[in-house]
Amino acid sequence: MEKPTFKRYIGNRCLIPADGFYEWMHDSTPIRFTKPNDETFCFAGLFYETKDQTLDMEVAHEHVILLTTTPNKSVGRVHNRMPFIVQPSHYDWWLSDGGMFETVLTVPDRDELNWCPVQKELNKVNNEGPELIRPSIVQKNLFGT
């Protein structure tokens, strides 16, 4: 609420559905984090639009800001922040015009997440396909456990 970038768009709240997200180990191994049973969930987001004049046309560009928070225990092993996951019971509060959205910011979903190292080919922007999230073979003590 303090940062001008976020404060400017706080009225443009959205939910970003996902079935997982990635963080990277120091050796560039991507780690995929998911909910138990591969449940879908939603990140807290803000959106805005910019417009450019190109030749004789105005072109609109839509942008999304994904909010982050301190990590839960499972993500904290890899990174010092994580996407802000909204608790399902708070979806309406996040999207409503009332002031309840501020309450949502104080209670991110802190449920532990499943994690799995996936294929390093995920790191190449031109690569696509479900095979990229196939589990990767890594050292047994990846997180010291």
mmCIF file of C-alpha atoms in Angstrom:
data_model
loop_
_atom_site.group_PDB
_atom_site.id
_atom_site.type_symbol
_atom_site.label_atom_id
_atom_site.label_comp_id
_atom_site.label_asym_id
_atom_site.label_seq_id
_atom_site.Cartn_x
_atom_site.Cartn_y
_atom_site.Cartn_z
ATOM 1 C CA MET A 1 0.000 0.000 0.000
ATOM 2 C CA GLU A 2 3.013 2.312 0.416
ATOM 3 C CA LYS A 3 4.834 1.795 -2.881
ATOM 4 C CA PRO A 4 3.575 4.206 -5.578
ATOM 5 C CA THR A 5 3.582 1.530 -8.296
ATOM 6 C CA PHE A 6 1.236 -0.720 -6.352
ATOM 7 C CA LYS A 7 -0.832 2.031 -4.735
ATOM 8 C CA ARG A 8 -1.660 3.471 -8.147
ATOM 9 C CA TYR A 9 -3.254 0.190 -9.297
ATOM 10 C CA ILE A 10 -4.725 -1.169 -6.049
ATOM 11 C CA GLY A 11 -8.221 -0.518 -7.416
ATOM 12 C CA ASN A 12 -7.459 -2.875 -10.320
ATOM 13 C CA ARG A 13 -7.213 -6.157 -8.424
ATOM 14 C CA CYS A 14 -7.368 -9.537 -10.114
ATOM 15 C CA LEU A 15 -6.848 -13.211 -9.374
ATOM 16 C CA ILE A 16 -4.306 -15.094 -11.464
ATOM 17 C CA PRO A 17 -5.176 -18.811 -11.635
ATOM 18 C CA ALA A 18 -2.297 -21.283 -11.569
ATOM 19 C CA ASP A 19 -1.507 -24.919 -10.961
ATOM 20 C CA GLY A 20 2.092 -24.263 -9.947
ATOM 21 C CA PHE A 21 5.017 -21.863 -10.055
ATOM 22 C CA TYR A 22 8.807 -22.055 -10.287
ATOM 23 C CA GLU A 23 11.823 -20.908 -8.359
ATOM 24 C CA TRP A 24 15.413 -21.727 -9.269
ATOM 25 C CA MET A 25 18.224 -23.337 -7.305
ATOM 26 C CA HIS A 26 21.699 -21.770 -7.454
ATOM 27 C CA ASP A 27 22.676 -24.272 -10.161
ATOM 28 C CA SER A 28 19.715 -23.121 -12.351
ATOM 29 C CA THR A 29 17.611 -26.194 -11.576
ATOM 30 C CA PRO A 30 13.967 -25.120 -11.762
ATOM 31 C CA ILE A 31 11.816 -26.264 -8.846
ATOM 32 C CA ARG A 32 8.083 -26.548 -9.472
ATOM 33 C CA PHE A 33 5.847 -25.813 -6.487
ATOM 34 C CA THR A 34 2.287 -27.139 -6.463
ATOM 35 C CA LYS A 35 -0.573 -27.589 -4.029
ATOM 36 C CA PRO A 36 -1.279 -31.069 -2.675
ATOM 37 C CA ASN A 37 -3.337 -33.117 -5.149
ATOM 38 C CA ASP A 38 -2.374 -30.613 -7.869
ATOM 39 C CA GLU A 39 -5.211 -28.285 -6.831
ATOM 40 C CA THR A 40 -5.474 -25.017 -8.725
ATOM 41 C CA PHE A 41 -5.058 -21.790 -6.769
ATOM 42 C CA CYS A 42 -4.905 -18.052 -7.391
ATOM 43 C CA PHE A 43 -2.220 -15.424 -6.999
ATOM 44 C CA ALA A 44 -3.048 -11.862 -5.972
ATOM 45 C CA GLY A 45 -2.527 -9.527 -8.886
ATOM 46 C CA LEU A 46 -3.028 -5.993 -10.109
ATOM 47 C CA PHE A 47 -3.663 -5.007 -13.711
ATOM 48 C CA TYR A 48 -3.373 -1.918 -15.860
ATOM 49 C CA GLU A 49 -3.375 -0.884 -19.501
ATOM 50 C CA THR A 50 -1.060 1.358 -21.474
ATOM 51 C CA LYS A 51 -1.614 2.722 -24.960
ATOM 52 C CA ASP A 52 0.839 3.467 -27.739
ATOM 53 C CA GLN A 53 0.290 5.315 -30.964
ATOM 54 C CA THR A 54 1.645 3.202 -33.829
ATOM 55 C CA LEU A 55 1.324 4.856 -37.241
ATOM 56 C CA ASP A 56 -2.419 5.582 -37.528
ATOM 57 C CA MET A 57 -3.561 3.178 -34.796
ATOM 58 C CA GLU A 58 -3.712 3.248 -31.058
ATOM 59 C CA VAL A 59 -2.474 -0.040 -29.597
ATOM 60 C CA ALA A 60 -3.443 -1.129 -26.075
ATOM 61 C CA HIS A 61 -1.090 -3.238 -23.962
ATOM 62 C CA GLU A 62 -2.437 -5.077 -20.939
ATOM 63 C CA HIS A 63 -0.120 -5.616 -17.967
ATOM 64 C CA VAL A 64 -0.348 -7.705 -14.808
ATOM 65 C CA ILE A 65 1.618 -7.261 -11.593
ATOM 66 C CA LEU A 66 1.959 -10.447 -9.562
ATOM 67 C CA LEU A 67 2.250 -9.652 -5.856
ATOM 68 C CA THR A 68 4.825 -11.483 -3.746
ATOM 69 C CA THR A 69 5.234 -12.168 -0.044
ATOM 70 C CA THR A 70 7.668 -13.803 2.341
ATOM 71 C CA PRO A 71 7.961 -17.510 1.581
ATOM 72 C CA ASN A 72 6.367 -20.351 3.469
ATOM 73 C CA LYS A 73 8.718 -23.060 4.758
ATOM 74 C CA SER A 74 8.729 -25.146 1.565
ATOM 75 C CA VAL A 75 9.551 -22.222 -0.755
ATOM 76 C CA GLY A 76 11.907 -20.588 1.759
ATOM 77 C CA ARG A 77 14.379 -23.421 1.164
ATOM 78 C CA VAL A 78 14.891 -22.087 -2.356
ATOM 79 C CA HIS A 79 13.999 -18.379 -2.397
ATOM 80 C CA ASN A 80 13.393 -15.411 -0.097
ATOM 81 C CA ARG A 81 9.979 -14.590 -1.559
ATOM 82 C CA MET A 82 7.075 -16.322 -3.283
ATOM 83 C CA PRO A 83 3.942 -15.336 -5.190
ATOM 84 C CA PHE A 84 1.138 -14.175 -2.895
ATOM 85 C CA ILE A 85 -1.380 -17.050 -2.902
ATOM 86 C CA VAL A 86 -4.875 -15.904 -1.926
ATOM 87 C CA GLN A 87 -6.847 -18.202 0.345
ATOM 88 C CA PRO A 88 -9.909 -19.458 -1.593
ATOM 89 C CA SER A 89 -12.255 -18.130 1.085
ATOM 90 C CA HIS A 90 -10.803 -14.659 0.453
ATOM 91 C CA TYR A 91 -11.226 -14.480 -3.339
ATOM 92 C CA ASP A 92 -14.371 -12.355 -3.044
ATOM 93 C CA TRP A 93 -12.707 -10.028 -0.529
ATOM 94 C CA TRP A 94 -9.747 -9.488 -2.863
ATOM 95 C CA LEU A 95 -12.000 -8.615 -5.788
ATOM 96 C CA SER A 96 -14.601 -6.557 -3.888
ATOM 97 C CA ASP A 97 -14.829 -2.772 -3.908
ATOM 98 C CA GLY A 98 -14.929 -2.610 -0.096
ATOM 99 C CA GLY A 99 -11.875 -2.357 2.102
ATOM 100 C CA MET A 100 -11.714 -6.112 2.786
ATOM 101 C CA PHE A 101 -8.908 -6.502 0.236
ATOM 102 C CA GLU A 102 -6.512 -4.988 2.789
ATOM 103 C CA THR A 103 -7.316 -7.844 5.177
ATOM 104 C CA VAL A 104 -6.400 -10.345 2.457
ATOM 105 C CA LEU A 105 -2.908 -8.829 2.299
ATOM 106 C CA THR A 106 -2.321 -9.756 5.935
ATOM 107 C CA VAL A 107 -3.205 -13.453 5.568
ATOM 108 C CA PRO A 108 -1.597 -15.136 2.554
ATOM 109 C CA ASP A 109 -2.202 -18.837 2.106
ATOM 110 C CA ARG A 110 0.684 -20.376 4.071
ATOM 111 C CA ASP A 111 -0.092 -24.040 3.332
ATOM 112 C CA GLU A 112 3.000 -26.077 2.612
ATOM 113 C CA LEU A 113 3.514 -26.853 -1.051
ATOM 114 C CA ASN A 114 4.780 -29.894 -2.856
ATOM 115 C CA TRP A 115 8.024 -29.330 -4.737
ATOM 116 C CA CYS A 116 9.765 -31.159 -7.501
ATOM 117 C CA PRO A 117 12.905 -30.391 -9.533
ATOM 118 C CA VAL A 118 11.945 -30.297 -13.213
ATOM 119 C CA GLN A 119 13.795 -30.268 -16.525
ATOM 120 C CA LYS A 120 16.466 -27.573 -17.014
ATOM 121 C CA GLU A 121 15.184 -27.169 -20.584
ATOM 122 C CA LEU A 122 12.416 -25.113 -18.929
ATOM 123 C CA ASN A 123 15.018 -22.339 -18.639
ATOM 124 C CA LYS A 124 15.080 -21.773 -22.401
ATOM 125 C CA VAL A 125 12.373 -19.336 -23.457
ATOM 126 C CA ASN A 126 11.708 -21.073 -26.791
ATOM 127 C CA ASN A 127 10.969 -24.438 -25.163
ATOM 128 C CA GLU A 128 7.339 -25.378 -24.580
ATOM 129 C CA GLY A 129 5.406 -28.479 -23.653
ATOM 130 C CA PRO A 130 4.263 -30.615 -20.765
ATOM 131 C CA GLU A 131 7.473 -32.678 -20.833
ATOM 132 C CA LEU A 132 9.283 -29.703 -19.263
ATOM 133 C CA ILE A 133 7.587 -30.334 -15.905
ATOM 134 C CA ARG A 134 8.619 -33.990 -15.882
ATOM 135 C CA PRO A 135 10.582 -34.639 -12.652
ATOM 136 C CA SER A 136 14.326 -34.265 -12.978
ATOM 137 C CA ILE A 137 16.941 -36.456 -11.347
ATOM 138 C CA VAL A 138 18.906 -34.411 -8.817
ATOM 139 C CA GLN A 139 21.093 -34.980 -5.802
ATOM 140 C CA LYS A 140 19.379 -36.795 -2.962
ATOM 141 C CA ASN A 141 20.028 -34.021 -0.421
ATOM 142 C CA LEU A 142 18.770 -31.112 -2.544
ATOM 143 C CA PHE A 143 17.413 -29.253 0.499
ATOM 144 C CA GLY A 144 19.608 -30.849 3.110
ATOM 145 C CA THR A 145 16.871 -33.285 4.150
#
